[in-house]
Amino acid sequence: MLIDWFTVGAQVINFLVLVWLLKRFLYRPILDAIDAREQRIAAELADADAKRAEAKQERETFQHKNQEFDQQRAALFTHAMDEAKAERRRLLDEARQTADALRDKRQEALRQEADQLNQALMHRTEQEVFAIARKTLTDLAGASLEERLVDVFIERLGAMDSEAHTLFAEALKATSEPVRVRSAFELPPAQRELIQAALNSRFETEVPVQFEAGPDLVGGIELTANGQQVGWSIADHLRSLEQGVRELLKAKDQSDVVPKPAQPAPDATHS
Amino acid sequence: MHLSPDEIIFWQDGFLKLNATIVFTWALMLVLVVGSLLVTRKLSRDLSRSRWQNLLEILVTGIEKQIAEVGLRDARTYLGFLGTLFLFVAAASLATIIPGYEPPTGSLSTTTALALCVLVAVPFFGIADQGLGGYLKSYMEPTVMMLPFNIISEVSRTLALAVRLFGNMMSGTMIIAILLTITPFLFPILMTALGLLTGMVQAYIFSILAAVYIAAATRTRKPKPATNP
């Protein structure tokens, strides 16, 4: 018989024991390990998913922020550019104005300096001319010239118009002081008498006369009574000439100032 | 010349005896249990693991997948029983490459014992799944007329299981033994290789058939997506 029933029983027990042992030592630990690993992997995958989602969100936030930043920067840049342009324009204007003012001032100063120089030159020339004239005339003036001057004086006295004559006569009557006769040199007594006689005859009265010498007259004779004056001297002529020249210079100055042409200013704007 | 390792008796005391079948079964049990102990003692739950652990994991998950493919819903409930069937039969065939070894599955007593275990396990799992009444009712499907035929089928398929495994394993060792006497050198090696293959196939067939029977007992009314062996 091929079946041994004791062996069958023993094998059944053996098999059941093996089932229990393998369950205990093989299947359960292995399955537990696999489950634990799967759980862990699932957890890690979920974690990775969460992290990816988070990263995506953060990336979007970052991109958004980046865009905002770019926009802000562009806006700020534009603003700054505009401001810089305005500032540049303002500075340029200011510089131009300052340059213009400086140029005007300098032109004014130049003109004034030129004027002053001109005037100084003219005064100097004038003074020199008169000094030379005075000197020459003073050198030339002598006794004989004085005589001639006395003649001319007397002649003038005679030729005095009626109005001047009346004024002078009234002046003589009003004062008790003597009439002053000034000359560049001390007059000799003969000529004094001539003048005395001419005055007496002209005003038909005894005129008290005081003779004085005044080198500043250069040459000539002057009659002064109570503020009224009659006479002739080279100094008089020179004075009137000087006055004429001054008036001429003044007129010239004024004509210079008015039509002054605006010169082209040095280029202060480097735009 | 003996047909079964039952006939090699080491020790006997009346009804009790210690034959080669029981001894080699114990040896196999020892190897299987100690092997799993050694590997599972330092199991890694991380992503990196030893190659032995990998091997066992592939084995266990592979069996689990096969059970699930047969159509059993909760594969882990049946893993202990069906997995041990497969591992025992496979190990018994694999060990035939060791000289002097007699496969315990080459004994009709062992295969009968395994078939008896399946015979008991089918109603056990069936009752556990759908209750006693539900299970007994499945014998009267589709009509009461089918009751004797169902019982006959139950018994006959158990017998078929036992004899199929015994025949295959026994024939394998027998052929090798006979061939060794005729053509000693190369041919027995080829036959041993073939025996390894048939042993694996038999292990697969045995456990899959058991799974199918259990599936039939537990899910009679549900469609089975299983592939028949």
Tab-separated table of C-alpha atoms in Angstrom, chain A:
chain	number	residue	atom	x	y	z
A	1	MET	CA	0.000	0.000	0.000
A	2	LEU	CA	1.413	3.354	-1.007
A	3	ILE	CA	-0.378	5.314	1.682
A	4	ASP	CA	0.973	5.071	5.151
A	5	TRP	CA	-1.646	6.630	7.386
A	6	PHE	CA	0.732	7.429	10.220
A	7	THR	CA	2.905	9.344	7.792
A	8	VAL	CA	-0.172	11.096	6.429
A	9	GLY	CA	-1.097	12.275	9.911
A	10	ALA	CA	2.451	13.305	10.659
A	11	GLN	CA	2.684	15.197	7.380
A	12	VAL	CA	-0.608	17.006	8.049
A	13	ILE	CA	0.744	18.115	11.422
A	14	ASN	CA	4.104	18.988	9.839
A	15	PHE	CA	2.369	21.042	7.172
A	16	LEU	CA	0.203	22.913	9.666
A	17	VAL	CA	3.247	23.632	11.823
A	18	LEU	CA	5.079	24.868	8.749
A	19	VAL	CA	2.148	27.100	7.870
A	20	TRP	CA	2.206	28.646	11.320
A	21	LEU	CA	5.997	29.039	11.352
A	22	LEU	CA	6.156	30.614	7.926
A	23	LYS	CA	3.315	32.960	8.783
A	24	ARG	CA	5.150	33.949	11.903
A	25	PHE	CA	8.656	34.279	10.438
A	26	LEU	CA	8.225	34.936	6.749
A	27	TYR	CA	4.953	36.415	5.529
A	28	ARG	CA	4.135	38.787	8.335
A	29	PRO	CA	7.569	40.480	8.656
A	30	ILE	CA	7.982	40.702	4.919
A	31	LEU	CA	4.517	42.112	4.372
A	32	ASP	CA	4.956	44.521	7.267
A	33	ALA	CA	8.217	45.735	5.806
A	34	ILE	CA	6.632	46.157	2.376
A	35	ASP	CA	3.660	48.012	3.839
A	36	ALA	CA	5.887	50.279	5.848
A	37	ARG	CA	7.957	51.040	2.784
A	38	GLU	CA	4.905	51.687	0.660
A	39	GLN	CA	3.500	53.985	3.287
A	40	ARG	CA	6.773	55.765	3.474
A	41	ILE	CA	6.985	56.110	-0.295
A	42	ALA	CA	3.413	57.327	-0.427
A	43	ALA	CA	4.162	59.827	2.310
A	44	GLU	CA	7.274	60.968	0.494
A	45	LEU	CA	5.385	61.303	-2.772
A	46	ALA	CA	2.655	63.270	-1.062
A	47	ASP	CA	5.311	65.402	0.553
A	48	ALA	CA	7.010	65.907	-2.786
A	49	ASP	CA	3.682	66.840	-4.362
A	50	ALA	CA	2.997	69.311	-1.603
A	51	LYS	CA	6.486	70.723	-1.985
A	52	ARG	CA	6.084	70.969	-5.736
A	53	ALA	CA	2.791	72.763	-5.321
A	54	GLU	CA	4.359	75.052	-2.792
A	55	ALA	CA	7.329	75.685	-5.041
A	56	LYS	CA	5.011	76.403	-7.947
A	57	GLN	CA	3.050	78.831	-5.871
A	58	GLU	CA	6.191	80.473	-4.651
A	59	ARG	CA	7.512	80.690	-8.169
A	60	GLU	CA	4.319	82.339	-9.278
A	61	THR	CA	4.473	84.731	-6.371
A	62	PHE	CA	8.062	85.464	-7.211
A	63	GLN	CA	7.289	86.019	-10.864
A	64	HIS	CA	4.441	88.287	-9.940
A	65	LYS	CA	6.678	90.222	-7.618
A	66	ASN	CA	9.342	90.362	-10.262
A	67	GLN	CA	6.910	91.787	-12.754
A	68	GLU	CA	5.735	94.335	-10.243
A	69	PHE	CA	9.291	95.227	-9.499
A	70	ASP	CA	10.066	95.648	-13.189
A	71	GLN	CA	7.072	97.864	-13.661
A	72	GLN	CA	7.950	99.942	-10.642
A	73	ARG	CA	11.511	100.242	-11.791
A	74	ALA	CA	10.439	101.309	-15.249
A	75	ALA	CA	8.060	103.867	-13.763
A	76	LEU	CA	10.714	105.164	-11.421
A	77	PHE	CA	13.205	105.287	-14.254
A	78	THR	CA	10.857	107.245	-16.458
A	79	HIS	CA	10.065	109.572	-13.597
A	80	ALA	CA	13.733	110.072	-12.837
A	81	MET	CA	14.445	110.693	-16.535
A	82	ASP	CA	11.711	113.294	-16.723
A	83	GLU	CA	12.936	114.952	-13.582
A	84	ALA	CA	16.493	114.908	-14.824
A	85	LYS	CA	15.407	116.447	-18.129
A	86	ALA	CA	13.450	119.151	-16.341
A	87	GLU	CA	16.351	119.773	-14.006
A	88	ARG	CA	18.728	119.937	-16.950
A	89	ARG	CA	16.509	122.404	-18.731
A	90	ARG	CA	16.205	124.476	-15.601
A	91	LEU	CA	19.950	124.435	-15.007
A	92	LEU	CA	20.612	125.322	-18.618
A	93	ASP	CA	18.184	128.201	-18.441
A	94	GLU	CA	19.746	129.354	-15.228
A	95	ALA	CA	23.214	129.070	-16.685
A	96	ARG	CA	22.119	130.926	-19.780
A	97	GLN	CA	20.575	133.673	-17.704
A	98	THR	CA	23.629	133.908	-15.515
A	99	ALA	CA	25.829	133.980	-18.571
A	100	ASP	CA	23.688	136.662	-20.136
A	101	ALA	CA	23.767	138.684	-16.945
A	102	LEU	CA	27.492	138.246	-16.680
A	103	ARG	CA	27.957	139.199	-20.287
A	104	ASP	CA	25.785	142.296	-19.866
A	105	LYS	CA	27.626	143.218	-16.738
A	106	ARG	CA	30.935	142.723	-18.377
A	107	GLN	CA	29.884	144.705	-21.403
A	108	GLU	CA	28.639	147.421	-19.127
A	109	ALA	CA	31.891	147.368	-17.209
A	110	LEU	CA	33.861	147.430	-20.431
A	111	ARG	CA	31.826	150.266	-21.758
A	112	GLN	CA	32.159	152.183	-18.521
A	113	GLU	CA	35.848	151.585	-18.481
A	114	ALA	CA	36.110	152.721	-22.062
A	115	ASP	CA	34.057	155.765	-21.255
A	116	GLN	CA	36.156	156.556	-18.245
A	117	LEU	CA	39.284	156.062	-20.258
A	118	ASN	CA	37.868	158.207	-22.982
A	119	GLN	CA	36.882	160.938	-20.594
A	120	ALA	CA	40.152	160.793	-18.766
A	121	LEU	CA	41.920	160.998	-22.090
A	122	MET	CA	39.812	163.917	-23.188
A	123	HIS	CA	40.245	165.770	-19.905
A	124	ARG	CA	43.874	165.184	-20.055
A	125	THR	CA	44.056	166.359	-23.662
A	126	GLU	CA	41.950	169.357	-22.840
A	127	GLN	CA	44.029	170.227	-19.819
A	128	GLU	CA	47.198	169.759	-21.777
A	129	VAL	CA	45.897	171.887	-24.628
A	130	PHE	CA	44.849	174.672	-22.294
A	131	ALA	CA	47.953	174.377	-20.229
A	132	ILE	CA	50.034	174.755	-23.389
A	133	ALA	CA	47.854	177.652	-24.570
A	134	ARG	CA	48.032	179.319	-21.200
A	135	LYS	CA	51.746	178.845	-20.972
A	136	THR	CA	52.308	180.135	-24.458
A	137	LEU	CA	50.123	183.131	-23.911
A	138	THR	CA	51.665	183.811	-20.501
A	139	ASP	CA	55.087	183.670	-22.056
A	140	LEU	CA	53.997	185.978	-24.785
A	141	ALA	CA	52.252	188.432	-22.489
A	142	GLY	CA	54.437	191.428	-21.772
A	143	ALA	CA	54.252	195.209	-21.116
A	144	SER	CA	53.642	195.970	-24.703
A	145	LEU	CA	50.873	193.476	-24.833
A	146	GLU	CA	49.447	195.069	-21.683
A	147	GLU	CA	49.424	198.386	-23.397
A	148	ARG	CA	47.560	196.967	-26.303
A	149	LEU	CA	45.197	195.307	-23.882
A	150	VAL	CA	44.501	198.601	-22.184
A	151	ASP	CA	43.692	200.083	-25.578
A	152	VAL	CA	41.310	197.265	-26.365
A	153	PHE	CA	39.721	197.620	-22.908
A	154	ILE	CA	39.135	201.261	-23.350
A	155	GLU	CA	37.723	200.642	-26.774
A	156	ARG	CA	35.329	198.009	-25.358
A	157	LEU	CA	34.345	200.327	-22.575
A	158	GLY	CA	33.416	202.840	-25.157
A	159	ALA	CA	31.574	200.317	-27.266
A	160	MET	CA	29.539	199.027	-24.280
A	161	ASP	CA	25.842	198.855	-25.189
A	162	SER	CA	23.349	201.053	-23.357
A	163	GLU	CA	21.790	198.270	-21.289
A	164	ALA	CA	25.127	197.116	-19.878
A	165	HIS	CA	26.095	200.707	-19.352
A	166	THR	CA	22.940	201.368	-17.309
A	167	LEU	CA	23.447	198.249	-15.203
A	168	PHE	CA	27.027	199.237	-14.499
A	169	ALA	CA	26.155	202.785	-13.636
A	170	GLU	CA	23.547	201.608	-11.165
A	171	ALA	CA	26.088	199.264	-9.648
A	172	LEU	CA	28.524	202.131	-9.243
A	173	LYS	CA	25.941	204.239	-7.527
A	174	ALA	CA	24.834	201.477	-5.170
A	175	THR	CA	28.292	200.788	-3.718
A	176	SER	CA	30.734	202.938	-1.918
A	177	GLU	CA	33.620	200.625	-2.527
A	178	PRO	CA	36.060	201.385	-5.289
A	179	VAL	CA	35.814	199.707	-8.657
A	180	ARG	CA	38.349	196.913	-9.048
A	181	VAL	CA	40.491	196.746	-12.147
A	182	ARG	CA	42.388	193.483	-12.405
A	183	SER	CA	45.189	192.808	-14.830
A	184	ALA	CA	47.738	190.061	-15.332
A	185	PHE	CA	50.607	192.410	-14.669
A	186	GLU	CA	51.046	195.500	-12.549
A	187	LEU	CA	49.873	198.374	-14.784
A	188	PRO	CA	52.219	201.332	-15.213
A	189	PRO	CA	50.824	204.703	-13.917
A	190	ALA	CA	50.319	206.143	-17.423
A	191	GLN	CA	47.992	203.405	-18.414
A	192	ARG	CA	46.211	203.584	-15.015
A	193	GLU	CA	45.504	207.209	-15.724
A	194	LEU	CA	44.256	206.369	-19.174
A	195	ILE	CA	41.836	203.838	-17.734
A	196	GLN	CA	40.785	206.307	-14.957
A	197	ALA	CA	40.157	208.951	-17.546
A	198	ALA	CA	38.225	206.593	-19.780
A	199	LEU	CA	36.021	205.435	-16.891
A	200	ASN	CA	35.395	208.987	-15.753
A	201	SER	CA	34.410	210.059	-19.220
A	202	ARG	CA	32.254	207.055	-19.824
A	203	PHE	CA	30.224	207.239	-16.619
A	204	GLU	CA	30.524	211.070	-16.313
A	205	THR	CA	31.617	210.935	-12.708
A	206	GLU	CA	34.688	210.508	-10.550
A	207	VAL	CA	35.026	206.750	-10.313
A	208	PRO	CA	37.214	205.452	-7.449
A	209	VAL	CA	39.487	202.756	-8.914
A	210	GLN	CA	41.618	200.110	-7.245
A	211	PHE	CA	44.166	198.386	-9.393
A	212	GLU	CA	45.151	194.755	-8.766
A	213	ALA	CA	47.453	192.298	-10.456
A	214	GLY	CA	46.134	188.724	-11.144
A	215	PRO	CA	48.428	186.371	-13.023
A	216	ASP	CA	45.499	183.897	-13.469
A	217	LEU	CA	44.027	186.150	-16.123
A	218	VAL	CA	46.946	185.201	-18.426
A	219	GLY	CA	46.468	188.387	-20.258
A	220	GLY	CA	43.768	191.060	-20.250
A	221	ILE	CA	41.898	193.549	-18.058
A	222	GLU	CA	38.781	193.085	-16.008
A	223	LEU	CA	36.496	195.669	-14.395
A	224	THR	CA	34.413	194.515	-11.443
A	225	ALA	CA	31.861	196.623	-9.556
A	226	ASN	CA	29.377	195.257	-7.058
A	227	GLY	CA	29.055	191.857	-8.849
A	228	GLN	CA	28.897	193.443	-12.348
A	229	GLN	CA	31.824	192.688	-14.535
A	230	VAL	CA	33.138	194.070	-17.782
A	231	GLY	CA	36.393	193.396	-19.460
A	232	TRP	CA	38.376	191.146	-21.579
A	233	SER	CA	40.997	188.502	-20.790
A	234	ILE	CA	42.606	185.504	-22.466
A	235	ALA	CA	41.511	183.410	-19.480
A	236	ASP	CA	37.937	184.306	-20.349
A	237	HIS	CA	38.389	183.090	-23.872
A	238	LEU	CA	40.085	179.930	-22.713
A	239	ARG	CA	37.271	179.317	-20.218
A	240	SER	CA	34.582	179.705	-22.846
A	241	LEU	CA	36.559	177.459	-25.199
A	242	GLU	CA	36.904	174.836	-22.458
A	243	GLN	CA	33.206	174.994	-21.799
A	244	GLY	CA	32.458	174.554	-25.478
A	245	VAL	CA	34.705	171.510	-25.703
A	246	ARG	CA	33.095	169.963	-22.593
A	247	GLU	CA	29.643	170.379	-23.970
A	248	LEU	CA	30.775	168.806	-27.190
A	249	LEU	CA	32.231	165.810	-25.282
A	250	LYS	CA	29.080	165.386	-23.223
A	251	ALA	CA	26.966	165.393	-26.338
A	252	LYS	CA	29.271	162.802	-27.862
A	253	ASP	CA	29.028	160.590	-24.746
A	254	GLN	CA	25.286	160.590	-24.861
A	255	SER	CA	25.206	159.747	-28.534
A	256	ASP	CA	27.601	156.864	-27.771
A	257	VAL	CA	25.410	155.340	-25.065
A	258	VAL	CA	22.136	155.333	-26.928
A	259	PRO	CA	22.896	153.529	-30.198
A	260	LYS	CA	25.271	151.032	-28.648
A	261	PRO	CA	24.977	147.878	-30.761
A	262	ALA	CA	24.568	144.512	-28.875
A	263	GLN	CA	27.700	142.558	-29.506
A	264	PRO	CA	27.419	138.781	-29.927
A	265	ALA	CA	27.973	137.225	-26.504
A	266	PRO	CA	30.486	134.419	-26.002
A	267	ASP	CA	28.612	131.110	-26.288
A	268	ALA	CA	27.802	130.146	-22.722
A	269	THR	CA	25.286	127.460	-23.564
A	270	HIS	CA	26.817	124.255	-24.707
A	271	SER	CA	23.535	122.679	-25.597
